Short mmCIF file of C-alpha atoms and ligand atoms in Angstrom, two decimals:
data_model
loop_
_atom_site.label_atom_id
_atom_site.label_comp_id
_atom_site.label_asym_id
_atom_site.label_seq_id
_atom_site.Cartn_x
_atom_site.Cartn_y
_atom_site.Cartn_z
CA MET A 1 76.05 120.18 78.85
CA PRO A 2 77.97 121.05 75.71
CA GLY A 3 79.76 117.43 74.68
CA VAL A 4 82.59 119.85 72.87
CA ASP A 5 85.28 119.44 75.32
CA GLN A 6 86.21 115.82 74.66
CA PRO A 7 89.01 115.34 72.52
CA PRO A 8 88.44 112.97 69.82
CA PRO A 9 89.39 109.11 70.24
CA GLY A 10 92.78 108.17 70.19
CA THR A 11 94.48 111.67 70.74
CA SER A 12 96.24 113.05 73.15
CA PRO A 13 95.54 116.33 74.70
CA PRO A 14 97.96 118.81 74.43
CA ASP A 15 100.63 119.00 77.95
CA GLY A 16 100.74 121.97 79.78
CA PRO A 17 98.84 125.65 79.51
CA THR A 18 96.65 125.66 76.68
CA ASP A 19 93.24 126.56 75.72
CA GLY A 20 90.81 123.33 75.29
CA PRO A 21 88.32 123.16 72.46
CA THR A 22 85.75 124.76 74.10
CA GLY A 23 85.26 127.91 71.60
CA GLY A 24 87.36 130.43 73.74
CA PRO A 25 88.22 131.34 77.08
CA GLY A 26 85.24 131.70 79.54
CA GLN A 27 82.42 130.75 77.31
CA GLY A 28 80.05 128.34 78.57
CA VAL A 29 82.16 127.67 81.79
CA ASP A 30 80.96 126.06 84.77
CA LEU A 31 83.20 126.42 86.96
CA ARG A 32 86.44 128.27 86.84
CA ILE A 33 88.96 128.29 89.72
CA GLU A 34 90.98 132.00 89.50
CA GLY A 35 94.39 133.08 89.43
CA CYS A 36 96.19 130.23 91.15
CA THR A 37 99.35 128.43 90.71
CA ALA A 38 99.25 124.86 89.01
CA LEU A 39 101.01 121.43 88.61
CA VAL A 40 101.01 121.42 84.62
CA HIS A 41 102.83 118.21 83.02
CA GLY A 42 104.73 118.52 79.72
CA LEU A 43 107.32 120.52 80.66
CA GLY A 44 110.53 118.32 80.72
CA GLY A 45 112.60 117.96 83.69
CA ASP A 46 113.24 114.80 85.76
CA GLU A 47 110.83 112.22 84.16
CA GLY A 48 111.50 113.80 80.21
CA PRO A 49 108.81 115.00 78.06
CA GLY A 50 105.94 114.41 80.34
CA GLY A 51 107.68 116.36 83.45
CA ILE A 52 106.11 118.26 85.89
CA GLY A 53 106.43 122.08 86.39
CA PHE A 54 104.47 125.01 87.74
CA ALA A 55 102.57 127.68 85.94
CA GLU A 56 101.73 130.78 87.83
CA GLY A 57 98.70 132.95 88.13
CA VAL A 58 96.34 131.00 85.82
CA ASP A 59 92.89 130.30 85.52
CA LEU A 60 91.64 126.64 85.39
CA GLU A 61 88.32 126.64 83.73
CA VAL A 62 85.80 123.93 83.40
CA VAL A 63 82.92 122.59 81.10
CA GLY A 64 80.81 119.51 81.55
CA GLY A 65 83.26 118.22 84.56
CA LEU A 66 86.23 118.20 82.25
CA ILE A 67 89.07 120.53 82.52
CA ALA A 68 88.77 122.75 79.06
CA ARG A 69 91.29 125.63 79.94
CA VAL A 70 94.34 126.16 82.13
CA GLY A 71 95.47 129.33 81.35
CA PRO A 72 96.40 133.15 81.69
CA PRO A 73 93.34 134.97 82.68
CA ALA A 74 90.89 135.92 80.07
CA ASP A 75 88.76 138.35 79.75
CA ARG A 76 86.46 137.91 82.42
CA SER A 77 83.68 140.54 81.44
CA GLY A 78 81.25 138.78 79.09
CA ALA A 79 81.64 135.00 80.74
CA VAL A 80 79.21 134.04 83.53
CA PRO A 81 80.69 130.75 84.72
CA GLY A 82 78.78 128.43 86.73
CA GLU A 83 80.88 129.08 89.64
CA VAL A 84 83.91 130.83 90.63
CA VAL A 85 86.72 129.94 93.40
CA ASP A 86 89.32 132.28 94.36
CA GLY A 87 92.56 130.59 93.54
CA ARG A 88 94.91 133.43 94.78
CA GLY A 89 97.88 132.29 97.07
CA LEU A 90 96.50 128.39 96.27
CA LEU A 91 98.57 125.66 94.56
CA ALA A 92 96.41 123.23 92.43
CA VAL A 93 97.37 119.55 91.89
CA PRO A 94 95.86 116.95 89.82
CA GLY A 95 93.41 115.24 92.78
CA LEU A 96 95.43 112.37 94.37
CA VAL A 97 94.76 109.46 93.30
CA ASN A 98 94.92 106.30 95.54
CA CYS A 99 96.00 103.33 93.62
CA HIS A 100 95.10 100.55 96.12
CA THR A 101 92.80 100.53 98.89
CA HIS A 102 90.06 99.01 101.20
CA ALA A 103 87.88 101.85 102.05
CA ALA A 104 85.79 100.15 104.69
CA MET A 105 88.71 98.88 106.24
CA VAL A 106 89.18 102.57 108.37
CA LEU A 107 86.81 99.91 109.96
CA PHE A 108 89.56 98.13 111.53
CA ARG A 109 92.00 100.77 112.19
CA GLY A 110 94.22 100.49 115.03
CA ALA A 111 92.59 96.65 115.56
CA ALA A 112 95.96 94.68 114.01
CA GLU A 113 98.85 96.42 115.31
CA ASP A 114 102.51 95.18 115.69
CA VAL A 115 101.53 91.04 114.48
CA ASP A 116 103.38 89.51 111.67
CA VAL A 117 101.32 88.72 108.33
CA HIS A 118 99.97 85.19 109.16
CA THR A 119 99.00 86.86 112.41
CA TRP A 120 97.03 89.86 110.98
CA PHE A 121 95.21 87.60 108.76
CA ASN A 122 94.24 84.46 110.29
CA GLU A 123 93.84 86.06 114.16
CA ARG A 124 92.79 89.81 113.57
CA ILE A 125 91.40 90.58 110.35
CA TRP A 126 89.62 88.09 108.37
CA PRO A 127 88.06 87.10 111.79
CA MET A 128 86.53 90.59 111.82
CA GLU A 129 85.84 90.68 108.12
CA SER A 130 83.47 87.81 109.07
CA ASN A 131 81.47 90.45 110.82
CA LEU A 132 80.74 92.44 108.33
CA THR A 133 77.45 93.69 107.37
CA GLU A 134 76.70 95.76 104.00
CA ARG A 135 76.04 98.65 106.13
CA ASP A 136 78.99 98.21 108.21
CA VAL A 137 80.87 98.21 104.78
CA GLU A 138 78.32 101.46 103.63
CA LEU A 139 79.72 103.44 106.98
CA GLY A 140 83.21 102.26 106.81
CA ALA A 141 83.19 103.77 103.02
CA LEU A 142 81.42 106.95 103.78
CA LEU A 143 83.94 107.35 106.44
CA ALA A 144 87.14 106.75 104.17
CA CYS A 145 85.59 108.73 101.76
CA ALA A 146 85.30 111.72 103.84
CA GLU A 147 89.10 111.32 105.04
CA MET A 148 90.29 110.99 101.20
CA LEU A 149 88.38 114.13 100.01
CA LEU A 150 89.04 116.55 102.82
CA GLY A 151 92.93 115.38 102.08
CA GLY A 152 92.82 116.07 98.51
CA THR A 153 92.64 112.53 97.42
CA THR A 154 90.24 112.17 94.68
CA THR A 155 90.03 108.78 93.15
CA PHE A 156 90.61 105.48 94.61
CA ALA A 157 90.87 101.80 93.49
CA ASP A 158 88.66 99.85 96.05
CA HIS A 159 89.28 95.89 96.39
CA TYR A 160 86.46 94.47 99.15
CA PHE A 161 83.15 92.98 99.71
CA HIS A 162 79.58 94.32 99.91
CA MET A 163 80.70 96.65 96.69
CA ASP A 164 77.53 97.63 96.26
CA ALA A 165 77.45 99.67 99.62
CA VAL A 166 80.81 101.13 98.54
CA ALA A 167 79.47 102.65 95.03
CA ARG A 168 77.02 104.18 96.92
CA ALA A 169 79.13 106.03 99.24
CA VAL A 170 81.11 106.85 96.48
CA GLU A 171 77.70 108.56 94.76
CA VAL A 172 76.89 110.46 98.02
CA SER A 173 80.31 111.50 98.68
CA GLY A 174 81.16 113.00 95.25
CA ALA A 175 84.71 110.85 95.16
CA ARG A 176 85.75 108.68 91.90
CA ALA A 177 86.64 105.14 92.21
CA ASP A 178 87.33 102.03 90.44
CA LEU A 179 85.27 99.42 92.46
CA GLY A 180 86.04 95.84 92.20
CA TRP A 181 84.39 92.89 94.24
CA ALA A 182 87.04 90.41 95.69
CA ALA A 183 86.71 87.25 94.82
CA PHE A 184 88.38 83.31 96.59
CA SER A 185 88.20 80.16 94.58
CA THR A 186 86.60 79.20 97.91
CA ASP A 187 83.37 81.27 96.71
CA GLY A 188 83.66 78.81 93.44
CA GLU A 189 81.91 80.17 90.16
CA ALA A 190 79.43 82.38 92.25
CA GLY A 191 82.27 84.38 93.37
CA ARG A 192 83.48 85.45 89.70
CA GLU A 193 79.79 85.95 88.59
CA ARG A 194 79.04 88.36 91.67
CA GLY A 195 82.25 90.06 90.74
CA LEU A 196 81.26 90.25 86.78
CA ASP A 197 77.59 91.57 87.48
CA PHE A 198 78.81 93.71 89.93
CA ALA A 199 81.49 95.40 87.23
CA LEU A 200 78.59 95.39 84.01
CA ARG A 201 76.02 96.96 86.77
CA ARG A 202 78.25 99.66 88.20
CA ARG A 203 80.18 100.39 85.44
CA GLY A 204 79.80 104.07 84.60
CA GLY A 205 77.77 104.74 87.68
CA ALA A 206 77.63 107.58 89.67
CA GLY A 207 77.58 110.03 86.58
CA GLY A 208 80.51 108.56 85.24
CA ARG A 209 82.67 108.59 88.52
CA ILE A 210 82.57 104.93 89.25
CA THR A 211 84.49 102.38 86.86
CA THR A 212 85.01 98.72 87.76
CA SER A 213 87.76 96.00 87.65
CA LEU A 214 87.22 92.69 88.35
CA ALA A 215 88.93 91.56 91.55
CA PRO A 216 90.34 88.05 92.16
CA HIS A 217 91.98 88.40 95.58
CA ALA A 218 95.46 87.29 95.23
CA PRO A 219 97.61 84.13 93.39
CA TYR A 220 97.32 82.37 97.12
CA THR A 221 93.83 82.50 97.30
CA VAL A 222 92.76 82.25 93.92
CA THR A 223 93.77 78.80 91.81
CA GLU A 224 95.90 79.10 88.84
CA PRO A 225 92.57 77.68 86.59
CA ASP A 226 90.23 80.48 88.41
CA LEU A 227 92.81 83.31 87.50
CA ALA A 228 92.34 82.25 83.85
CA ALA A 229 88.76 81.92 84.06
CA PHE A 230 88.99 85.85 85.13
CA ALA A 231 91.62 86.52 82.62
CA ALA A 232 88.79 85.48 80.12
CA LEU A 233 86.34 87.29 81.73
CA ALA A 234 88.24 90.76 81.50
CA ARG A 235 88.80 90.13 77.75
CA GLU A 236 85.38 89.52 77.04
CA HIS A 237 83.72 92.09 78.80
CA GLU A 238 86.64 94.63 78.30
CA LEU A 239 87.33 94.83 81.91
CA PRO A 240 90.42 95.36 83.78
CA VAL A 241 91.49 93.28 86.34
CA HIS A 242 92.98 94.08 90.04
CA LEU A 243 94.40 91.98 92.92
CA HIS A 244 97.22 91.74 95.19
CA ALA A 245 100.26 89.94 94.33
CA ALA A 246 104.20 89.18 95.20
CA GLU A 247 102.83 91.01 98.14
CA THR A 248 106.18 89.79 100.34
CA ALA A 249 109.11 87.93 99.47
CA GLU A 250 108.00 84.76 101.12
CA GLN A 251 105.16 85.22 99.07
CA THR A 252 107.15 84.53 96.15
CA ARG A 253 109.54 82.15 97.49
CA ALA A 254 105.98 79.93 98.80
CA SER A 255 104.58 80.44 95.09
CA VAL A 256 108.26 78.82 93.49
CA ALA A 257 108.02 76.59 95.93
CA ARG A 258 104.33 75.21 95.43
CA THR A 259 103.84 75.79 91.55
CA GLY A 260 107.24 76.33 90.25
CA ALA A 261 106.28 79.95 89.36
CA THR A 262 106.97 83.46 90.87
CA PRO A 263 103.58 85.19 91.25
CA MET A 264 104.02 87.19 87.95
CA GLN A 265 105.07 84.13 86.31
CA VAL A 266 101.70 82.40 87.55
CA LEU A 267 99.61 85.66 86.37
CA ASP A 268 101.24 85.29 83.00
CA ARG A 269 100.30 81.72 82.84
CA ALA A 270 96.95 82.28 83.25
CA GLY A 271 96.65 85.14 80.82
CA LEU A 272 96.16 88.10 83.04
CA LEU A 273 99.38 89.91 81.41
CA ASP A 274 97.65 89.94 78.32
CA VAL A 275 94.41 92.58 79.93
CA PRO A 276 94.94 95.47 81.80
CA LEU A 277 95.90 94.67 85.17
CA LEU A 278 96.95 96.24 88.23
CA VAL A 279 98.90 94.71 90.64
CA ALA A 280 98.66 95.72 94.23
CA HIS A 281 102.23 95.78 96.01
CA GLY A 282 104.70 93.64 94.51
CA THR A 283 107.19 93.88 96.93
CA GLY A 284 108.16 90.33 96.24
CA ILE A 285 108.60 90.92 92.35
CA VAL A 286 112.05 89.60 91.17
CA GLU A 287 114.50 89.96 88.48
CA PRO A 288 112.85 87.17 86.15
CA ASP A 289 109.50 88.83 86.51
CA LEU A 290 110.61 92.02 85.03
CA PRO A 291 110.83 90.82 80.98
CA LEU A 292 107.46 89.54 81.95
CA LEU A 293 105.85 93.02 83.09
CA ALA A 294 107.82 95.25 80.41
CA ARG A 295 106.30 93.25 77.46
CA ALA A 296 102.84 93.82 79.55
CA ALA A 297 103.48 97.49 79.88
CA GLU A 298 104.63 98.11 76.22
CA ARG A 299 101.26 97.90 75.93
CA GLY A 300 99.56 99.75 78.27
CA LEU A 301 98.22 96.85 80.28
CA VAL A 302 100.02 96.53 83.64
CA GLY A 303 100.75 98.93 86.51
CA VAL A 304 101.66 98.50 90.22
CA ALA A 305 100.34 99.99 92.92
CA SER A 306 102.84 100.70 96.21
CA SER A 307 102.13 101.49 99.49
CA PRO A 308 105.54 101.80 101.22
CA ARG A 309 104.12 103.38 104.45
CA PHE A 310 102.48 100.10 105.19
CA TYR A 311 105.35 97.94 104.19
CA LEU A 312 107.52 99.74 106.68
CA LYS A 313 105.29 99.04 109.35
CA ALA A 314 104.84 95.21 108.50
CA ALA A 315 108.75 95.31 107.69
CA HIS A 316 107.66 94.02 104.35
CA GLY A 317 110.74 95.33 102.16
CA THR A 318 109.41 97.72 99.38
CA THR A 319 108.39 97.35 96.32
CA PRO A 320 111.13 97.82 93.32
CA VAL A 321 110.57 100.87 91.99
CA ARG A 322 113.41 101.22 90.46
CA ALA A 323 113.70 98.20 88.50
CA LEU A 324 110.03 98.59 87.46
CA ARG A 325 110.72 102.13 86.04
CA GLY A 326 113.70 100.56 84.03
CA ALA A 327 111.27 97.87 82.63
CA GLY A 328 108.56 101.13 81.98
CA VAL A 329 106.03 99.70 84.23
CA PRO A 330 103.90 102.54 85.97
CA VAL A 331 103.72 102.72 89.52
CA GLY A 332 101.00 104.18 91.55
CA LEU A 333 101.02 105.39 95.05
CA ALA A 334 98.48 103.82 97.45
CA THR A 335 97.74 103.61 101.15
CA ASP A 336 96.16 99.83 101.14
CA GLY A 337 93.44 99.95 103.71
CA ALA A 338 93.53 102.00 106.90
CA ALA A 339 94.01 98.85 109.28
CA SER A 340 97.49 98.29 108.06
CA ASN A 341 98.60 101.67 107.29
CA GLY A 342 96.88 103.73 109.87
CA ASP A 343 95.32 106.00 107.57
CA LEU A 344 94.45 107.28 104.28
CA ASP A 345 97.06 109.88 103.79
CA LEU A 346 98.54 109.84 100.47
CA TRP A 347 100.83 112.85 101.28
CA ALA A 348 102.75 110.43 103.50
CA SER A 349 102.88 107.95 100.92
CA LEU A 350 104.31 110.64 98.68
CA GLU A 351 107.12 111.67 101.50
CA VAL A 352 107.68 107.87 102.61
CA THR A 353 108.15 107.11 98.64
CA SER A 354 110.96 109.67 98.55
CA LEU A 355 112.52 108.42 101.64
CA VAL A 356 112.30 104.82 101.07
CA GLN A 357 113.45 104.76 97.26
CA LYS A 358 116.40 106.73 98.25
CA SER A 359 117.50 104.64 100.99
CA LEU A 360 116.34 101.38 100.26
CA GLY A 361 115.20 101.26 96.76
CA GLY A 362 117.86 103.28 95.26
CA GLU A 363 120.49 101.43 97.40
CA GLY A 364 121.45 104.57 99.10
CA ASP A 365 121.07 106.75 96.50
CA PRO A 366 120.02 110.21 97.14
CA THR A 367 119.66 111.61 94.15
CA TRP A 368 117.43 109.52 92.94
CA MET A 369 113.14 109.61 93.35
CA THR A 370 113.38 113.68 93.54
CA SER A 371 110.24 115.13 94.26
CA ARG A 372 109.13 115.59 90.44
CA GLN A 373 109.87 112.13 90.35
CA VAL A 374 107.55 111.19 93.51
CA LEU A 375 105.23 113.62 91.75
CA HIS A 376 105.25 111.89 88.46
CA HIS A 377 104.55 108.62 90.43
CA ALA A 378 101.13 110.46 92.23
CA THR A 379 100.10 112.00 89.01
CA THR A 380 100.64 110.57 85.61
CA GLN A 381 101.61 107.18 86.72
CA SER A 382 98.87 106.26 89.11
CA ALA A 383 96.49 107.45 86.59
CA GLN A 384 98.24 105.19 84.04
CA ALA A 385 98.20 102.17 86.90
CA LEU A 386 94.47 102.55 87.21
CA HIS A 387 94.03 102.74 83.39
CA LEU A 388 92.53 105.92 83.59
CA ALA A 389 94.90 108.18 82.11
CA ASP A 390 93.39 107.89 78.46
CA ALA A 391 91.07 110.77 77.76
CA GLY A 392 89.76 109.11 74.51
CA SER A 393 88.47 105.92 76.44
CA ALA A 394 85.29 105.58 78.07
CA ARG A 395 87.20 105.36 81.52
CA GLY A 396 88.23 108.83 81.04
CA ALA A 397 91.51 110.41 82.47
CA VAL A 398 92.36 111.88 85.74
CA GLY A 399 96.34 112.89 86.84
CA ARG A 400 96.48 115.99 84.75
CA LEU A 401 95.29 119.45 84.50
CA ALA A 402 95.11 119.31 81.10
CA PRO A 403 92.50 119.96 78.79
CA GLY A 404 90.52 117.10 78.11
CA HIS A 405 91.33 115.42 81.40
CA ARG A 406 88.71 115.39 84.26
CA ALA A 407 88.40 118.21 86.69
CA ASP A 408 89.72 116.65 89.59
CA VAL A 409 91.52 119.23 91.55
CA ALA A 410 92.88 119.90 95.03
CA LEU A 411 94.08 123.63 95.92
CA VAL A 412 96.92 123.55 98.36
CA ASP A 413 96.69 126.33 100.65
CA LEU A 414 100.60 127.45 101.18
CA SER A 415 99.99 129.87 104.00
CA ALA A 416 100.90 127.58 106.89
CA PRO A 417 104.54 128.34 108.68
CA HIS A 418 105.07 124.12 108.02
CA LEU A 419 104.96 125.04 104.31
CA GLN A 420 106.75 128.79 104.54
CA PRO A 421 109.10 130.01 102.63
CA VAL A 422 108.47 128.11 98.89
CA HIS A 423 111.79 127.64 97.31
CA ASP A 424 110.53 124.60 95.43
CA LEU A 425 107.17 123.79 95.13
CA ALA A 426 107.97 119.87 94.33
CA ALA A 427 109.56 119.80 97.27
CA THR A 428 107.43 121.60 99.34
CA LEU A 429 104.49 119.28 98.08
CA VAL A 430 106.54 116.14 98.77
CA HIS A 431 107.84 116.95 102.20
CA ALA A 432 105.96 119.37 104.07
CA THR A 433 102.24 119.02 102.95
CA ARG A 434 99.79 117.51 104.94
CA PRO A 435 95.99 116.66 104.50
CA GLY A 436 94.86 119.62 106.44
CA ASP A 437 96.52 121.88 103.70
CA VAL A 438 94.19 121.25 101.41
CA ARG A 439 91.54 124.35 101.00
CA HIS A 440 89.09 123.09 98.06
CA VAL A 441 88.34 120.05 96.58
CA VAL A 442 86.94 119.60 93.20
CA VAL A 443 85.57 116.04 91.94
CA ASP A 444 84.51 116.26 87.98
CA GLY A 445 83.95 119.69 88.16
CA ARG A 446 81.58 120.21 91.42
CA VAL A 447 83.10 121.14 94.20
CA VAL A 448 83.28 118.66 97.20
CA VAL A 449 85.18 120.31 99.83
CA ARG A 450 85.27 124.49 100.39
CA ASP A 451 87.20 126.20 102.97
CA ARG A 452 88.31 122.70 104.51
CA ARG A 453 84.46 121.69 104.83
CA LEU A 454 82.97 118.64 103.39
CA LEU A 455 79.79 119.43 102.05
CA THR A 456 78.67 115.93 100.89
CA VAL A 457 78.85 113.83 104.06
CA ASP A 458 77.70 114.00 107.62
CA VAL A 459 80.39 112.71 108.93
CA PRO A 460 79.10 113.07 112.76
CA ALA A 461 75.89 111.10 111.93
CA VAL A 462 77.95 108.70 110.25
CA LEU A 463 80.20 108.03 113.59
CA GLU A 464 77.33 108.09 115.13
CA GLU A 465 76.05 105.22 113.70
CA LEU A 466 78.95 103.21 113.46
CA ARG A 467 79.79 103.58 117.28
CA PRO A 468 77.42 101.15 118.48
CA ARG A 469 78.36 98.37 116.00
CA LEU A 470 82.06 98.59 116.80
CA ALA A 471 81.77 95.55 119.91
CA ALA A 472 79.97 93.23 117.43
CA LEU A 473 82.46 94.01 114.59
CA THR A 474 86.03 93.69 116.32
CA ARG A 475 84.56 89.91 117.50
CA ARG A 476 87.07 87.58 116.47
CA ASP A 477 85.37 84.19 117.56
CA ALA A 478 82.49 83.53 114.54
CA GLY A 479 84.70 82.10 111.83
CA ARG A 480 87.11 83.48 109.58
CA VAL A 481 86.92 84.77 105.68
CA GLN A 482 90.00 82.66 104.51
CA THR A 483 92.87 80.97 106.23
CA TYR A 484 96.26 82.93 105.17
CA GLN A 485 98.54 80.58 103.59
CA PRO A 486 101.54 82.23 101.48
ZN1 ZN B 501 95.31 95.63 99.56
#
């Protein structure tokens, strides 16, 4: 593939519909999506200069897995693109980014319902997870990738066990993922070494679709000295860190009682706010945490993943998105695992973010968290939270349909009755679109879903192999991964 489409390191690609440096429209194009409407950034609006808008009747050209051009149809007569997707009547959006999940937890979907967090961990999830084999995780991850890709989620951040199995599922399915092997202090140094070995070995895998992170589980299962050791490894090996922290207000209170510091202050003391960090949940983030997070965000180091649908289900309150935005911290959207969220539907997360922020996070302000703001969280901020927003970096950039970004695209079919008529595309996307409305999906320039059919994973075969394993998987009498103590 010609390597002419990567902008020089340290530069930002131009916003909005524009030609990339490909030598002109059409030339050397591997994939062309013709005549679609596209969600583009750089048109101002609710989120300032990077705000989102929609460009009608555009072609989207892909060269070498990267978006090379988004703009009016060019002369197509001389160009012979590798593949054409008819985009007429379809809305192209950047592939959705699930900023925090445990893909293989689809295995426990519906197996830990209507319980408090202590029961959820100690009597359901951690006993069941002690049964997991590597093959179980691979089957679960394949099923999860299928669910996500069919709904237009092209990237996910996964934090789990047996991560080589998840990496294989990513390779096979064609998805993009940032993967981290979870570690507890009870694993000792071996847990840290396993996570580091995995991160170094798999970094850049699946043709660059796999990026990796270090994944200490949480400040309540990993001691402060061990968190500091992870921060040192992150610095030494230029790896981000992905962990759970301040998942609930109870955890923040318990942390203050135990250590004299909030979870964010513990992360700061351990040096984790000086390295690229992704904090999952943060519903227990409090006022004194904000200056620390603001300082890290100023250096582009910290993002928070919010899974509001799961919080409603577990009565966890919600991430203080308004305060975090005030502090300049990007907040990405997530589902968490399907055992807590029910499914991996990010469209629902978009809508629930809007509803919850207006009613809870915005303290009863219906003018806060507009549909365009939600879409900014789902695109630009989600990419920033995963440290996948810099087109000049080795990790690459997603979350925008703009030259220099990886060609990850979901094409939404707007013809269904529940989507018509359309007066405001942003509102249609946030409040009416469902996973089943996604017609085609492209990851890294490759069509993986065409006409709502996944081309990469044989889902019936996965389910057939999985079914006989479920009884052993859901036993709760064979030990427990950890004991939850906030
Ligand atoms: Zn989680």
